[in-house]
CSV table of C-alpha atoms in Angstrom, one decimal:
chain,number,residue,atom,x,y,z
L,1,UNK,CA,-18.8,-15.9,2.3
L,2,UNK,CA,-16.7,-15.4,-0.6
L,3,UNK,CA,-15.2,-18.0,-3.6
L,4,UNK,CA,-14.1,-18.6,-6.6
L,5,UNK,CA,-15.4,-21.1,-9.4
L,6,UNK,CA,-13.7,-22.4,-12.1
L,7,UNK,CA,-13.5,-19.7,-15.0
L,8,UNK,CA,-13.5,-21.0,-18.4
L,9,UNK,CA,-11.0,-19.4,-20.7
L,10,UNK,CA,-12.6,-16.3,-22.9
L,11,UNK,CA,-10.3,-16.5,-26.3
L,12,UNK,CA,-12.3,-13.4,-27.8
L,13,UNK,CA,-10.8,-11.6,-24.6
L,14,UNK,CA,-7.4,-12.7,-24.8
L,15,UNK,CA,-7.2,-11.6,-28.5
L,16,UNK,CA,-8.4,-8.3,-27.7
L,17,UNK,CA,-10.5,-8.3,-30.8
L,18,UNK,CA,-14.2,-8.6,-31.0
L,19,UNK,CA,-17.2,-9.1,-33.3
L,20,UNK,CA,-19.4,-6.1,-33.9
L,21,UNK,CA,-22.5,-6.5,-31.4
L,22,UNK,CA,-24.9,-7.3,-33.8
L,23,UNK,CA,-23.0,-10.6,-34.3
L,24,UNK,CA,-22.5,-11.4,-30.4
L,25,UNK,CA,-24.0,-14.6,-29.7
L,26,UNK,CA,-25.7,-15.1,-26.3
L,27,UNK,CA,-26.1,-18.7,-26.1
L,28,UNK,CA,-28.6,-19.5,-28.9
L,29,UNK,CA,-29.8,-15.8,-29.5
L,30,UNK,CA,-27.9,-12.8,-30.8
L,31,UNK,CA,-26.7,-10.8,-27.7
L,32,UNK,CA,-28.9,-7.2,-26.7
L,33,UNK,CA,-27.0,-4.5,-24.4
L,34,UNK,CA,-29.4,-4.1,-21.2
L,35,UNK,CA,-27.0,-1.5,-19.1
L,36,UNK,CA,-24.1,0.6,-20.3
L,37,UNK,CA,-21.8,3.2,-18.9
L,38,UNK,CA,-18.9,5.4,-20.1
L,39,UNK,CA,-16.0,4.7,-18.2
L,40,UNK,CA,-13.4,7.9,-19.2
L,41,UNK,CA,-13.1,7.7,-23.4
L,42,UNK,CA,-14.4,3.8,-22.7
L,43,UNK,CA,-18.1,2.5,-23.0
L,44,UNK,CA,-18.7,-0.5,-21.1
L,45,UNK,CA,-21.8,-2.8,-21.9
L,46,UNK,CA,-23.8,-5.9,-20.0
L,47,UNK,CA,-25.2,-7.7,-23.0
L,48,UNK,CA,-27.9,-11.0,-23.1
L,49,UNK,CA,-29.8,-12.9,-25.0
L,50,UNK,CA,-32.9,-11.2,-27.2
L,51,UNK,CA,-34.8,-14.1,-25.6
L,52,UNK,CA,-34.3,-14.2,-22.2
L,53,UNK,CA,-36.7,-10.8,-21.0
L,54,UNK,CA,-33.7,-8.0,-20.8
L,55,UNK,CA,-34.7,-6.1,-17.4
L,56,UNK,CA,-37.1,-8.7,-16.5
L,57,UNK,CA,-35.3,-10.2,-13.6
L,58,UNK,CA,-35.0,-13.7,-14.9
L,59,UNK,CA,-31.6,-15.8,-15.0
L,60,UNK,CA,-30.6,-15.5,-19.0
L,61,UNK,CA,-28.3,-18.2,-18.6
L,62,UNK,CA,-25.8,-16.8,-21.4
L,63,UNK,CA,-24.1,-13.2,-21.8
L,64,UNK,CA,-21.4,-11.2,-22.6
L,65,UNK,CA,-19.5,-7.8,-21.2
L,66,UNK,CA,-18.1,-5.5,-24.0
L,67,UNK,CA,-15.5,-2.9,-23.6
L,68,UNK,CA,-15.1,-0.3,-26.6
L,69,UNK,CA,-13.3,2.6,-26.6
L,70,UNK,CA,-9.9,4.1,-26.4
L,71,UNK,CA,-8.9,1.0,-24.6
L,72,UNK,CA,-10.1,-1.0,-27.8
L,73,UNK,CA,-13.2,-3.5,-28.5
L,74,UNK,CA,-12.9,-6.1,-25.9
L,75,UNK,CA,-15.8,-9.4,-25.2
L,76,UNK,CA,-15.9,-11.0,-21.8
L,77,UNK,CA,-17.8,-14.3,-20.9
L,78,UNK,CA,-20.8,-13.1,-18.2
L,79,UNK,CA,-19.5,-15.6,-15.8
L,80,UNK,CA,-22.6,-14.3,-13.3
L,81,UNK,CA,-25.1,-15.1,-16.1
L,82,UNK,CA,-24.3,-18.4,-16.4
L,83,UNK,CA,-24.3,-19.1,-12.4
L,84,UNK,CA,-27.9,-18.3,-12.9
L,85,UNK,CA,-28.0,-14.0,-12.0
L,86,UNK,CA,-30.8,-12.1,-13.0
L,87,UNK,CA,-29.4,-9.4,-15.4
L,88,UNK,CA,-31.2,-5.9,-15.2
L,89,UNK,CA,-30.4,-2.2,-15.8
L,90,UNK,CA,-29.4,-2.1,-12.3
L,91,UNK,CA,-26.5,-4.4,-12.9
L,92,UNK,CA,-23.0,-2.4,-14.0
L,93,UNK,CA,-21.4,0.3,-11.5
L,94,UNK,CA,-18.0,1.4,-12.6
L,95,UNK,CA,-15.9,3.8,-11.1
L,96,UNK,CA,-13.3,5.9,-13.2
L,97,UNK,CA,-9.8,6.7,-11.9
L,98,UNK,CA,-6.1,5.8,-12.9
L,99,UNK,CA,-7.4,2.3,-12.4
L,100,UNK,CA,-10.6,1.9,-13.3
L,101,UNK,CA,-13.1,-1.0,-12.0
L,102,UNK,CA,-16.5,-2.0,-13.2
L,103,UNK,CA,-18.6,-4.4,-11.2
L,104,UNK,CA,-21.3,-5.9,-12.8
L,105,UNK,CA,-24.0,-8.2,-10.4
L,106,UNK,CA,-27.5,-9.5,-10.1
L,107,UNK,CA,-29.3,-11.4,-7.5
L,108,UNK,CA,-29.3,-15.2,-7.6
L,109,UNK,CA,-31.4,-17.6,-5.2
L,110,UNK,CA,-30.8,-15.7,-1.8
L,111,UNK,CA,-27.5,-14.3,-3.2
L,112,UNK,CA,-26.0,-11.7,-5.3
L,113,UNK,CA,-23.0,-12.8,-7.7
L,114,UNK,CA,-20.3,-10.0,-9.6
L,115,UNK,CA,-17.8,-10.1,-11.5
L,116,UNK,CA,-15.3,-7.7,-11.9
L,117,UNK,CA,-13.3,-5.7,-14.8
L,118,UNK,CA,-10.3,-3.6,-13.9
L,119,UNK,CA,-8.8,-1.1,-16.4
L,120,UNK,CA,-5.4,-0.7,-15.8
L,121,UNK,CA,-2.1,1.5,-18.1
L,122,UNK,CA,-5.4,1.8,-21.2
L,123,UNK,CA,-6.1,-2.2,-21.0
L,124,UNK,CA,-9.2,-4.2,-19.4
L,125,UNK,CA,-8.8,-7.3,-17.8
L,126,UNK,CA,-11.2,-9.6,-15.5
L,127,UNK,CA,-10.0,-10.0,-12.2
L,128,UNK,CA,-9.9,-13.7,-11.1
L,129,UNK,CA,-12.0,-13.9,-8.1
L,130,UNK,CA,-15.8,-13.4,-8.5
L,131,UNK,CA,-17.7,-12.3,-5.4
L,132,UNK,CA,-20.7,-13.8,-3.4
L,133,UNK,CA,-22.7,-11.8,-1.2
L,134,UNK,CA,-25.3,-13.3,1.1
L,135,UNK,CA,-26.6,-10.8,2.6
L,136,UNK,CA,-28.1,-8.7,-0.5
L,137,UNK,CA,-25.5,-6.1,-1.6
L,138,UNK,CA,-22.7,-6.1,-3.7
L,139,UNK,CA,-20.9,-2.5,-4.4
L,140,UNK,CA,-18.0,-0.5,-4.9
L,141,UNK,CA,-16.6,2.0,-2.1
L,142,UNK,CA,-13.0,2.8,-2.0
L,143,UNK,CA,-12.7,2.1,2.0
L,144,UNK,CA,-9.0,2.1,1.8
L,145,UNK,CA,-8.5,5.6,-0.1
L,146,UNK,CA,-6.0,4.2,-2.3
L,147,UNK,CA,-7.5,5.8,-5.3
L,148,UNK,CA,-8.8,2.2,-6.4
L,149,UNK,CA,-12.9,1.3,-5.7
L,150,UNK,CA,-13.1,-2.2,-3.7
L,151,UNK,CA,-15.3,-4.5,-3.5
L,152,UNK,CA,-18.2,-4.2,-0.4
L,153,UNK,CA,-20.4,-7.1,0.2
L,154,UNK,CA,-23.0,-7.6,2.6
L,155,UNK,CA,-22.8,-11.4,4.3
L,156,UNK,CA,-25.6,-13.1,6.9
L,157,UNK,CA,-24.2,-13.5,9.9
L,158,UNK,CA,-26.1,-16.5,10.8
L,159,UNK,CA,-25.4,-19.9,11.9
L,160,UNK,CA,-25.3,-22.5,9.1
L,161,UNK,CA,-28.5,-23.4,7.8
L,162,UNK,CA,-30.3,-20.5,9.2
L,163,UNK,CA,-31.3,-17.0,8.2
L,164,UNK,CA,-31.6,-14.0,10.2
L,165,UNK,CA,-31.3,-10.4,10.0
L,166,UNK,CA,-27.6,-9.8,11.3
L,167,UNK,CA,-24.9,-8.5,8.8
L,168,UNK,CA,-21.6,-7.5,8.1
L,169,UNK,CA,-20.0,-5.8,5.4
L,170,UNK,CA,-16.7,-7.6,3.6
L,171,UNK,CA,-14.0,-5.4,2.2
L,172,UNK,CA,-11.7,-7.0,-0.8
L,173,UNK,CA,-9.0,-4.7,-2.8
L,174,UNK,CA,-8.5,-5.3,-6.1
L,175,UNK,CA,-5.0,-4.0,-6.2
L,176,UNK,CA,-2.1,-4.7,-3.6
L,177,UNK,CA,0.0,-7.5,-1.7
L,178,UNK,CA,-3.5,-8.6,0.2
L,179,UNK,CA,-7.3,-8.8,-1.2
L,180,UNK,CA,-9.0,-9.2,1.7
L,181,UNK,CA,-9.3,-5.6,3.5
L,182,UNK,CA,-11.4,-7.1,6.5
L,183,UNK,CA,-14.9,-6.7,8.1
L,184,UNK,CA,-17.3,-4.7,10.1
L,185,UNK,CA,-19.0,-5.3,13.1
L,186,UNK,CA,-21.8,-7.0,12.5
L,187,UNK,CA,-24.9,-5.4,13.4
L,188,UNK,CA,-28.9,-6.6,14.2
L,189,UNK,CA,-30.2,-5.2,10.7
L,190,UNK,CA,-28.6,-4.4,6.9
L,191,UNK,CA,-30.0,-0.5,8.3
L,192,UNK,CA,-27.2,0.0,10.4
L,193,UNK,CA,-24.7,-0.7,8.2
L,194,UNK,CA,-22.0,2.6,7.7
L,195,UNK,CA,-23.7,4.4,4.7
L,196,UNK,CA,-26.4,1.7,3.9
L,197,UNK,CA,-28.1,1.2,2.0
L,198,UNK,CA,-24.6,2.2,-0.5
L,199,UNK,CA,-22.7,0.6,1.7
L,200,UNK,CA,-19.3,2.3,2.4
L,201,UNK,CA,-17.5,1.5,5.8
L,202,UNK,CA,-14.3,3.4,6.7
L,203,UNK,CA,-10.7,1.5,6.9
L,204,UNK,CA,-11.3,2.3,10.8
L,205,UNK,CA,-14.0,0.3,11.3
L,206,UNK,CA,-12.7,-3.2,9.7
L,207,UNK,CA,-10.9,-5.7,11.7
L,208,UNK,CA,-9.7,-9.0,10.3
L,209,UNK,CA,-12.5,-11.4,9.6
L,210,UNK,CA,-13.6,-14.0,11.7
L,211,UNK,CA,-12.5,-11.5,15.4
């Protein structure tokens, strides 16, 4: 329902430092900003190749996320891009508290993939585990009202092979001793989902995964 792939190490992030946008490579293109969003005194971007149709819908295969701001100028690898997402305007939510999180997604195949950046004491950093949803929505809610968005995604409930229209919703924290925050009920139809279609189940009505 959930995994992680191997990440490959992003030097320009671990320095802290980045190039100005306008020399952000994107794979063999210079890098375009498609989505942006100010994040407190912080502007975070979702940047692809000129050549790949920004907003189109199509798998650019290469991208970046930038971070500029009070927090300083920061460039992440696009993990999502290269796992084949489509990249649109529709593609960064972030949430802005004490910790801050920005999730940035797009559908792939019968999927949607994020990735996630957390802001936490003025400094962004990518959380390790990127998130699968098979069942067509990946979000932020903070179920657990610690004052710290989670991840909510929508999985099939289906046997293997098959599709169908059942669904659940998956809760993960980003902060804390344990990342996964459990599941709904699953239900006949992604409708009747708590707060569909944003997504956004109460800690009452998880139960550990698998029940």
């Amino acid at each position: 329902m959930v995994f992680a792939w191997s990440l490959r190490p992003d030097d320009t992030a671990e320095r802290g430092v980045s190039p100005t946008q306008d020399e952000l490579r994107c794979g063999p293109t210079a890098c375009q900003a498609v989505v942006s969003a100010d994040v407190g005194r912080d502007t975070v971007a979702v940047l692809v190749g000129q050549a790949a149709g920004v907003g189109g819908g199509q798998g650019q295969g290469a991208g970046r996320i930038s971070t500029n701001g009070a927090s300083g100028r920061n460039i992440f690898e696009l993990t999502i891009a290269e796992q084949g997402a489509a990249i649109t305007d529709g593609s960064l939510e972030c949430v802005d508290a004490e910790v801050a999180v920005c999730l940035v997604r797009g559908p792939a195949r019968s999927e949607v993939l994020g990735e996630v950046l957390v802001r936490r004491s003025g400094a962004w950093s990518r959380a390790q585990v990127p998130y699968v949803a098979g069942g067509g929505y990946l979000g932020l809610h903070d179920v657990d009202a610690d004052g710290v968005a989670d991840v909510v995604a929508v999985q099939r409930a289906c046997a293997p092979g098959v599709d169908c229209a059942r669904r659940f919703a998956q809760v993960f924290s980003l902060v804390g001793p344990s990342t996964d925050l459990g599941c709904t009920a699953v239900v006949p139809d992604a409708s009747q989902l708590p707060g569909w279609p944003a997504v956004q189940p109460g800690r009452s009505q998880l139960h550990p995964c698998g029940e």
